[in-house]
Amino acid sequence: MLSFSSIFVHHRSRRKVILLDTLSIPLTLIMHNKNNRSGIYVGIDIASGNNVYWDISKSFSPHVLVIGPTGSGKTLTLAAIANRLKNHYAGCTIFMDVKNEYVDILTLYNYKDIFVLDPIKTPLPLCFCHDDKHQKLESVNIVVDVLAKVFSLHPTKQRVLQNILLEACVKCSDVNDSLAIGDEILLDRNVDEALQTVMKLFNVYLDANEHPLAIQDSEKAYVINLKSLFLRNKADSATVILYTTRFILEKLGYSLITTPKIVMVIDELWHALPYLAEDFIMILTRYSRSFGLSILMATQGVDDLYPYSDTIVNSCGGLISMASSSIAYWQRLRRYLNLSNKSIEKALTLCNQGEAVARFSPQNVPLFLYIDPLER
């Protein structure tokens, strides 16, 4: 169990509750008997003090979107839910860490094996030398497809990039040395930017055992440090996120898996969305169930996701809106959370870190919760 002073622990005090305040709480989500609980523990119902559990097997989607202003508890919420998914379904977790803070948080959850990956220091795999030519081509095509999305490359430019990268893989040499072949080729600006990204973020490895991302271990938590990329080049950060997602799906083999085997956490989604929107939306909508991947995302406001706000929200089985004193904030979320005027008034009374209004599929009514960071 966690024990540290930086986390606010909600005080469970008994109070008189009007019956109508509790009728909207879906009883299928609230388990009074710990031995009979189903699903993962989410938090504490503010009105009743009961523990709330979410059975993802009954949800149309395993993905979760967390919305809230700075300091409202988004990061702790993401970490807590990811930890519970990992423990409940024995999956591995991958954190896209744009603020360099998840390692400290995960240490407090007693993670035994945390692997921190900085793409600048440990480049992502472009390909593996021991693979055959067909496998190398598949690996290169994933990278080219990601770069095409991020840098809006025309198909003819994609083929140019593919040939350059494939030759580097065939030679099985350091990317920065191999890509010198492109110096004499007349490239447009987008292709040049894509090549610069490859040289910064990718390299050729002898075999899969040389790169930690290729050895997905259910006992491990991978923290990909994106802080330097987030501050300097959001396109590079988006490249890492999209490539990692595609790489994971390829590793899963797009096979039918009924429970989350890999949980990916993407904090501050807004910064990468403009570069990966269409492909990311396709992953959310097409691979929402039965592919073994659960994506937990966070952003400060639903309008940060424009023009994909509706699609992203409606592709998530869980929506958690952290406390805010702004009536405009709750008015904007009204239709996503099914909030009445009375519910908005109640939401405006939430003021503590970790307090939130949430909905979880298959239920469609708002829950007023404290997202408990402690394991129960």
CSV table of C-alpha atoms in Angstrom, one decimal:
chain,number,residue,atom,x,y,z
A,1,MET,CA,0.0,0.0,0.0
A,2,LEU,CA,1.2,3.5,-0.8
A,3,SER,CA,2.2,5.8,2.0
A,4,PHE,CA,3.5,9.2,1.1
A,5,SER,CA,2.6,12.8,2.1
A,6,SER,CA,2.3,14.2,-1.4
A,7,ILE,CA,-1.0,12.4,-2.1
A,8,PHE,CA,-4.2,13.8,-0.8
A,9,VAL,CA,-6.2,11.0,0.9
A,10,HIS,CA,-9.9,11.7,1.0
A,11,HIS,CA,-11.6,11.8,4.4
A,12,ARG,CA,-14.5,9.4,4.6
A,13,SER,CA,-17.0,11.2,6.8
A,14,ARG,CA,-20.6,10.1,7.3
A,15,ARG,CA,-23.2,12.7,6.3
A,16,LYS,CA,-26.9,12.7,5.6
A,17,VAL,CA,-27.6,12.0,2.0
A,18,ILE,CA,-30.8,12.7,0.2
A,19,LEU,CA,-32.2,9.5,-1.5
A,20,LEU,CA,-32.5,11.2,-4.9
A,21,ASP,CA,-28.8,12.0,-4.8
A,22,THR,CA,-28.0,8.3,-4.8
A,23,LEU,CA,-30.5,6.9,-7.2
A,24,SER,CA,-28.3,7.8,-10.2
A,25,ILE,CA,-25.4,5.7,-9.0
A,26,PRO,CA,-25.3,2.5,-11.0
A,27,LEU,CA,-25.3,-0.3,-8.5
A,28,THR,CA,-23.5,-2.6,-10.9
A,29,LEU,CA,-20.4,-0.4,-10.5
A,30,ILE,CA,-20.5,-0.3,-6.7
A,31,MET,CA,-19.4,-3.4,-4.8
A,32,HIS,CA,-20.0,-3.4,-1.0
A,33,ASN,CA,-18.3,-6.8,-0.4
A,34,LYS,CA,-14.7,-6.9,-1.4
A,35,ASN,CA,-14.8,-10.6,-1.9
A,36,ASN,CA,-17.6,-10.2,-4.5
A,37,ARG,CA,-16.1,-7.3,-6.4
A,38,SER,CA,-15.8,-7.5,-10.2
A,39,GLY,CA,-13.3,-5.5,-12.2
A,40,ILE,CA,-10.7,-2.9,-11.1
A,41,TYR,CA,-11.0,-0.6,-8.2
A,42,VAL,CA,-11.5,3.0,-9.3
A,43,GLY,CA,-12.2,5.0,-6.2
A,44,ILE,CA,-14.7,6.1,-3.6
A,45,ASP,CA,-18.2,7.3,-4.2
A,46,ILE,CA,-18.4,10.7,-2.6
A,47,ALA,CA,-22.0,10.5,-1.5
A,48,SER,CA,-22.1,7.0,0.0
A,49,GLY,CA,-18.4,6.3,0.7
A,50,ASN,CA,-18.6,2.9,-1.1
A,51,ASN,CA,-15.8,1.6,-3.2
A,52,VAL,CA,-16.4,1.7,-6.9
A,53,TYR,CA,-15.2,-0.9,-9.4
A,54,TRP,CA,-15.3,-1.0,-13.2
A,55,ASP,CA,-15.6,-4.3,-15.1
A,56,ILE,CA,-13.9,-3.6,-18.3
A,57,SER,CA,-15.1,-6.9,-19.8
A,58,LYS,CA,-18.6,-5.3,-19.9
A,59,SER,CA,-17.3,-2.1,-21.5
A,60,PHE,CA,-17.4,-1.4,-25.2
A,61,SER,CA,-13.9,0.0,-24.9
A,62,PRO,CA,-10.9,-0.4,-22.6
A,63,HIS,CA,-9.6,3.1,-23.2
A,64,VAL,CA,-9.9,5.9,-20.6
A,65,LEU,CA,-9.8,9.7,-21.1
A,66,VAL,CA,-8.9,11.9,-18.1
A,67,ILE,CA,-9.7,15.7,-18.4
A,68,GLY,CA,-8.8,18.3,-15.9
A,69,PRO,CA,-6.9,21.6,-15.1
A,70,THR,CA,-3.3,21.6,-13.9
A,71,GLY,CA,-3.1,20.3,-10.3
A,72,SER,CA,-6.4,18.5,-10.4
A,73,GLY,CA,-4.8,15.0,-10.1
A,74,LYS,CA,-4.7,13.8,-13.7
A,75,THR,CA,-1.2,12.2,-13.5
A,76,LEU,CA,-2.0,10.3,-10.3
A,77,THR,CA,-5.3,9.2,-11.8
A,78,LEU,CA,-3.5,7.8,-14.8
A,79,ALA,CA,-0.9,6.1,-12.7
A,80,ALA,CA,-3.4,4.6,-10.3
A,81,ILE,CA,-5.7,3.1,-13.1
A,82,ALA,CA,-2.7,1.8,-15.1
A,83,ASN,CA,-1.4,0.1,-12.0
A,84,ARG,CA,-4.7,-1.6,-11.3
A,85,LEU,CA,-5.1,-2.7,-14.9
A,86,LYS,CA,-1.6,-4.2,-14.7
A,87,ASN,CA,-2.2,-6.0,-11.5
A,88,HIS,CA,-5.7,-7.2,-12.5
A,89,TYR,CA,-4.9,-8.4,-16.0
A,90,ALA,CA,-1.1,-9.2,-15.6
A,91,GLY,CA,-0.2,-6.9,-18.4
A,92,CYS,CA,2.8,-4.6,-18.9
A,93,THR,CA,2.6,-0.8,-18.8
A,94,ILE,CA,4.2,1.8,-21.0
A,95,PHE,CA,4.1,5.4,-19.9
A,96,MET,CA,4.7,8.3,-22.3
A,97,ASP,CA,6.2,10.7,-19.8
A,98,VAL,CA,6.3,14.3,-21.0
A,99,LYS,CA,7.0,15.7,-17.5
A,100,ASN,CA,9.6,13.2,-16.2
A,101,GLU,CA,7.6,12.4,-13.1
A,102,TYR,CA,6.2,8.8,-13.6
A,103,VAL,CA,9.3,7.0,-12.3
A,104,ASP,CA,8.9,8.6,-8.8
A,105,ILE,CA,5.2,7.8,-8.8
A,106,LEU,CA,5.7,4.2,-9.9
A,107,THR,CA,8.4,3.7,-7.3
A,108,LEU,CA,5.8,4.5,-4.6
A,109,TYR,CA,3.6,1.7,-6.1
A,110,ASN,CA,6.4,-0.7,-5.4
A,111,TYR,CA,7.1,-1.5,-9.0
A,112,LYS,CA,10.1,-3.9,-9.0
A,113,ASP,CA,11.2,-3.5,-12.5
A,114,ILE,CA,11.0,-0.1,-14.2
A,115,PHE,CA,12.8,0.5,-17.4
A,116,VAL,CA,13.4,4.1,-18.3
A,117,LEU,CA,13.8,4.7,-22.0
A,118,ASP,CA,15.0,8.0,-23.5
A,119,PRO,CA,14.8,7.8,-27.3
A,120,ILE,CA,17.6,10.3,-27.6
A,121,LYS,CA,20.0,8.0,-25.6
A,122,THR,CA,18.5,4.6,-26.6
A,123,PRO,CA,17.1,5.0,-30.1
A,124,LEU,CA,14.0,3.1,-31.2
A,125,PRO,CA,14.6,0.0,-33.4
A,126,LEU,CA,14.5,0.8,-37.2
A,127,CYS,CA,15.1,-2.9,-37.9
A,128,PHE,CA,17.1,-5.9,-36.7
A,129,CYS,CA,20.1,-7.3,-38.6
A,130,HIS,CA,19.2,-10.9,-37.9
A,131,ASP,CA,15.8,-10.5,-39.5
A,132,ASP,CA,15.3,-11.6,-43.1
A,133,LYS,CA,14.8,-9.1,-45.9
A,134,HIS,CA,11.0,-9.4,-45.7
A,135,GLN,CA,11.0,-8.7,-42.0
A,136,LYS,CA,13.3,-5.8,-42.5
A,137,LEU,CA,11.0,-4.4,-45.1
A,138,GLU,CA,8.0,-4.7,-42.7
A,139,SER,CA,10.0,-2.9,-40.0
A,140,VAL,CA,11.0,-0.1,-42.3
A,141,ASN,CA,7.4,0.2,-43.6
A,142,ILE,CA,6.1,0.8,-40.1
A,143,VAL,CA,8.6,3.6,-39.6
A,144,VAL,CA,7.9,5.1,-43.0
A,145,ASP,CA,4.2,5.0,-42.4
A,146,VAL,CA,4.6,6.8,-39.0
A,147,LEU,CA,6.8,9.4,-40.6
A,148,ALA,CA,4.4,9.9,-43.5
A,149,LYS,CA,1.6,10.6,-41.0
A,150,VAL,CA,3.7,13.0,-38.9
A,151,PHE,CA,5.3,14.9,-41.7
A,152,SER,CA,2.5,14.6,-44.3
A,153,LEU,CA,4.7,12.9,-46.9
A,154,HIS,CA,3.4,12.3,-50.5
A,155,PRO,CA,3.5,8.6,-51.6
A,156,THR,CA,6.4,9.3,-54.0
A,157,LYS,CA,8.4,10.8,-51.1
A,158,GLN,CA,7.5,7.8,-48.9
A,159,ARG,CA,9.1,5.5,-51.5
A,160,VAL,CA,12.3,7.6,-51.5
A,161,LEU,CA,12.4,7.4,-47.7
A,162,GLN,CA,11.7,3.7,-47.8
A,163,ASN,CA,14.6,3.0,-50.1
A,164,ILE,CA,17.0,5.0,-48.0
A,165,LEU,CA,16.0,3.3,-44.8
A,166,LEU,CA,15.9,-0.1,-46.3
A,167,GLU,CA,19.4,0.2,-47.6
A,168,ALA,CA,20.6,1.2,-44.1
A,169,CYS,CA,19.0,-2.0,-42.8
A,170,VAL,CA,20.5,-4.2,-45.4
A,171,LYS,CA,23.9,-2.8,-44.7
A,172,CYS,CA,23.2,-3.3,-40.9
A,173,SER,CA,25.2,-0.2,-40.0
A,174,ASP,CA,24.6,2.8,-37.7
A,175,VAL,CA,21.8,5.0,-39.0
A,176,ASN,CA,23.8,8.2,-38.7
A,177,ASP,CA,26.5,6.7,-40.9
A,178,SER,CA,24.2,5.0,-43.4
A,179,LEU,CA,21.9,8.0,-44.0
A,180,ALA,CA,24.9,10.0,-45.3
A,181,ILE,CA,23.9,8.4,-48.6
A,182,GLY,CA,21.0,10.9,-48.7
A,183,ASP,CA,23.2,13.9,-48.8
A,184,GLU,CA,23.5,13.9,-52.6
A,185,ILE,CA,19.8,13.2,-53.2
A,186,LEU,CA,17.6,16.2,-53.8
A,187,LEU,CA,15.1,16.0,-51.0
A,188,ASP,CA,12.3,18.3,-50.2
A,189,ARG,CA,11.9,19.8,-46.8
A,190,ASN,CA,9.5,17.3,-45.4
A,191,VAL,CA,11.6,14.3,-46.4
A,192,ASP,CA,14.7,16.0,-44.9
A,193,GLU,CA,12.8,16.6,-41.6
A,194,ALA,CA,11.7,13.0,-41.6
A,195,LEU,CA,15.3,11.8,-42.1
A,196,GLN,CA,16.5,14.1,-39.3
A,197,THR,CA,14.0,12.5,-37.0
A,198,VAL,CA,15.1,9.0,-38.0
A,199,MET,CA,18.7,10.0,-37.2
A,200,LYS,CA,17.7,11.3,-33.8
A,201,LEU,CA,15.3,8.6,-32.8
A,202,PHE,CA,16.1,5.4,-34.6
A,203,ASN,CA,18.9,3.0,-35.1
A,204,VAL,CA,19.7,-0.5,-36.5
A,205,TYR,CA,20.1,-3.3,-33.9
A,206,LEU,CA,21.6,-6.7,-34.2
A,207,ASP,CA,18.6,-8.6,-32.9
A,208,ALA,CA,15.5,-8.0,-30.8
A,209,ASN,CA,17.3,-8.9,-27.6
A,210,GLU,CA,19.3,-5.6,-27.9
A,211,HIS,CA,16.3,-3.3,-27.4
A,212,PRO,CA,14.1,-3.4,-24.3
A,213,LEU,CA,10.9,-2.4,-26.1
A,214,ALA,CA,11.1,-5.6,-28.3
A,215,ILE,CA,11.2,-7.7,-25.1
A,216,GLN,CA,7.8,-6.9,-23.7
A,217,ASP,CA,7.7,-8.4,-20.2
A,218,SER,CA,4.5,-8.4,-18.1
A,219,GLU,CA,6.5,-7.8,-15.0
A,220,LYS,CA,8.0,-4.6,-16.4
A,221,ALA,CA,6.9,-1.0,-16.6
A,222,TYR,CA,8.4,1.0,-19.4
A,223,VAL,CA,8.7,4.8,-18.9
A,224,ILE,CA,9.5,6.6,-22.1
A,225,ASN,CA,11.0,10.0,-21.2
A,226,LEU,CA,9.6,12.5,-23.7
A,227,LYS,CA,10.4,15.6,-21.7
A,228,SER,CA,13.2,16.9,-23.9
A,229,LEU,CA,11.2,16.1,-27.1
A,230,PHE,CA,8.1,17.7,-25.7
A,231,LEU,CA,9.9,20.9,-25.0
A,232,ARG,CA,11.9,21.1,-28.2
A,233,ASN,CA,10.1,19.2,-31.0
A,234,LYS,CA,6.5,18.0,-30.6
A,235,ALA,CA,6.7,16.3,-34.0
A,236,ASP,CA,9.4,14.0,-32.7
A,237,SER,CA,7.4,13.3,-29.6
A,238,ALA,CA,4.4,12.4,-31.7
A,239,THR,CA,6.7,10.1,-33.8
A,240,VAL,CA,7.7,8.2,-30.7
A,241,ILE,CA,4.1,7.8,-29.5
A,242,LEU,CA,2.7,6.7,-32.8
A,243,TYR,CA,5.6,4.3,-33.6
A,244,THR,CA,5.5,2.7,-30.1
A,245,THR,CA,1.7,2.1,-30.5
A,246,ARG,CA,2.2,0.6,-34.0
A,247,PHE,CA,5.1,-1.5,-32.7
A,248,ILE,CA,3.1,-2.8,-29.9
A,249,LEU,CA,0.1,-3.7,-32.1
A,250,GLU,CA,2.5,-5.6,-34.5
A,251,LYS,CA,4.0,-7.5,-31.5
A,252,LEU,CA,0.5,-8.4,-30.3
A,253,GLY,CA,-0.1,-9.6,-33.9
A,254,TYR,CA,-3.5,-7.9,-34.1
A,255,SER,CA,-4.8,-11.1,-32.5
A,256,LEU,CA,-8.0,-11.4,-30.5
A,257,ILE,CA,-7.2,-10.9,-26.8
A,258,THR,CA,-10.2,-10.3,-24.5
A,259,THR,CA,-8.3,-8.5,-21.7
A,260,PRO,CA,-5.7,-5.7,-21.7
A,261,LYS,CA,-2.2,-7.2,-21.9
A,262,ILE,CA,-0.5,-3.9,-22.6
A,263,VAL,CA,-1.5,-0.6,-21.0
A,264,MET,CA,-0.2,2.6,-22.6
A,265,VAL,CA,-0.4,5.9,-20.8
A,266,ILE,CA,-0.3,9.2,-22.8
A,267,ASP,CA,-0.2,12.3,-20.7
A,268,GLU,CA,-0.8,15.7,-22.3
A,269,LEU,CA,-2.3,14.2,-25.4
A,270,TRP,CA,-3.0,17.6,-26.9
A,271,HIS,CA,0.7,18.2,-27.8
A,272,ALA,CA,1.0,15.2,-30.2
A,273,LEU,CA,-2.6,14.9,-31.5
A,274,PRO,CA,-2.1,17.4,-34.5
A,275,TYR,CA,0.6,15.1,-35.9
A,276,LEU,CA,-1.0,11.7,-35.4
A,277,ALA,CA,-4.7,12.4,-35.3
A,278,GLU,CA,-6.1,10.2,-38.1
A,279,ASP,CA,-3.9,7.2,-37.4
A,280,PHE,CA,-4.4,7.5,-33.6
A,281,ILE,CA,-8.2,7.8,-34.1
A,282,MET,CA,-8.2,4.7,-36.2
A,283,ILE,CA,-6.3,2.8,-33.4
A,284,LEU,CA,-8.8,4.0,-30.8
A,285,THR,CA,-11.9,3.1,-32.8
A,286,ARG,CA,-10.7,0.0,-34.7
A,287,TYR,CA,-8.7,-1.6,-31.9
A,288,SER,CA,-10.9,-0.7,-29.0
A,289,ARG,CA,-11.8,-4.2,-28.0
A,290,SER,CA,-10.2,-7.6,-28.2
A,291,PHE,CA,-6.8,-6.5,-29.3
A,292,GLY,CA,-5.1,-6.5,-25.9
A,293,LEU,CA,-4.3,-2.8,-25.8
A,294,SER,CA,-5.7,-0.3,-23.4
A,295,ILE,CA,-4.9,3.4,-23.8
A,296,LEU,CA,-5.2,5.9,-20.9
A,297,MET,CA,-5.0,9.5,-22.0
A,298,ALA,CA,-5.1,12.9,-20.3
A,299,THR,CA,-5.5,16.5,-21.4
A,300,GLN,CA,-6.5,19.8,-19.8
A,301,GLY,CA,-9.7,20.4,-21.7
A,302,VAL,CA,-11.9,18.6,-24.2
A,303,ASP,CA,-11.4,21.4,-26.7
A,304,ASP,CA,-7.7,20.5,-26.7
A,305,LEU,CA,-8.8,17.5,-28.9
A,306,TYR,CA,-10.7,19.6,-31.4
A,307,PRO,CA,-11.8,18.6,-34.1
A,308,TYR,CA,-11.6,15.1,-32.8
A,309,SER,CA,-13.2,15.7,-29.4
A,310,ASP,CA,-16.4,13.7,-30.0
A,311,THR,CA,-14.6,10.8,-31.7
A,312,ILE,CA,-12.0,10.4,-28.9
A,313,VAL,CA,-14.5,10.8,-26.1
A,314,ASN,CA,-17.0,8.4,-27.7
A,315,SER,CA,-14.2,5.8,-28.2
A,316,CYS,CA,-13.4,5.7,-24.5
A,317,GLY,CA,-15.1,3.3,-22.1
A,318,GLY,CA,-14.1,5.6,-19.3
A,319,LEU,CA,-14.3,9.4,-19.0
A,320,ILE,CA,-13.0,11.0,-15.9
A,321,SER,CA,-13.3,14.8,-15.5
A,322,MET,CA,-11.3,16.1,-12.5
A,323,ALA,CA,-12.5,18.9,-10.3
A,324,SER,CA,-12.7,22.5,-11.6
A,325,SER,CA,-14.3,25.7,-10.3
A,326,SER,CA,-15.2,26.8,-13.9
A,327,ILE,CA,-18.8,26.6,-14.8
A,328,ALA,CA,-17.8,26.8,-18.5
A,329,TYR,CA,-15.7,23.7,-18.0
A,330,TRP,CA,-18.6,21.7,-16.8
A,331,GLN,CA,-21.0,23.1,-19.3
A,332,ARG,CA,-18.7,22.0,-22.1
A,333,LEU,CA,-18.6,18.5,-20.6
A,334,ARG,CA,-22.4,18.3,-19.9
A,335,ARG,CA,-23.3,16.1,-22.9
A,336,TYR,CA,-20.4,13.8,-22.5
A,337,LEU,CA,-21.2,13.1,-18.8
A,338,ASN,CA,-25.0,13.4,-19.1
A,339,LEU,CA,-25.0,16.2,-16.5
A,340,SER,CA,-28.2,18.0,-15.5
A,341,ASN,CA,-28.2,21.5,-14.1
A,342,LYS,CA,-28.3,20.1,-10.6
A,343,SER,CA,-25.4,17.8,-11.4
A,344,ILE,CA,-23.3,20.8,-12.6
A,345,GLU,CA,-24.1,22.7,-9.4
A,346,LYS,CA,-22.9,19.6,-7.5
A,347,ALA,CA,-19.8,19.3,-9.7
A,348,LEU,CA,-18.8,22.9,-8.9
A,349,THR,CA,-18.6,22.0,-5.2
A,350,LEU,CA,-15.7,19.6,-6.0
A,351,CYS,CA,-12.5,21.3,-4.9
A,352,ASN,CA,-10.0,18.7,-3.8
A,353,GLN,CA,-7.3,17.0,-5.8
A,354,GLY,CA,-8.5,13.6,-7.0
A,355,GLU,CA,-12.2,14.5,-6.9
A,356,ALA,CA,-14.0,14.0,-10.2
A,357,VAL,CA,-17.2,13.3,-12.1
A,358,ALA,CA,-16.9,10.2,-14.2
A,359,ARG,CA,-18.8,7.7,-16.4
A,360,PHE,CA,-17.9,4.2,-17.1
A,361,SER,CA,-19.4,1.9,-19.8
A,362,PRO,CA,-21.8,0.2,-19.9
A,363,GLN,CA,-23.4,2.6,-17.5
A,364,ASN,CA,-24.3,6.1,-18.8
A,365,VAL,CA,-24.9,8.1,-15.7
A,366,PRO,CA,-22.4,10.4,-13.9
A,367,LEU,CA,-20.6,9.3,-10.8
A,368,PHE,CA,-19.1,11.7,-8.3
A,369,LEU,CA,-15.9,10.1,-7.1
A,370,TYR,CA,-12.7,10.5,-5.3
A,371,ILE,CA,-10.1,8.7,-7.5
A,372,ASP,CA,-8.2,6.9,-4.8
A,373,PRO,CA,-4.5,6.7,-5.5
A,374,LEU,CA,-4.2,3.9,-2.9
A,375,GLU,CA,-4.5,0.2,-3.8
A,376,ARG,CA,-7.4,-1.6,-2.1
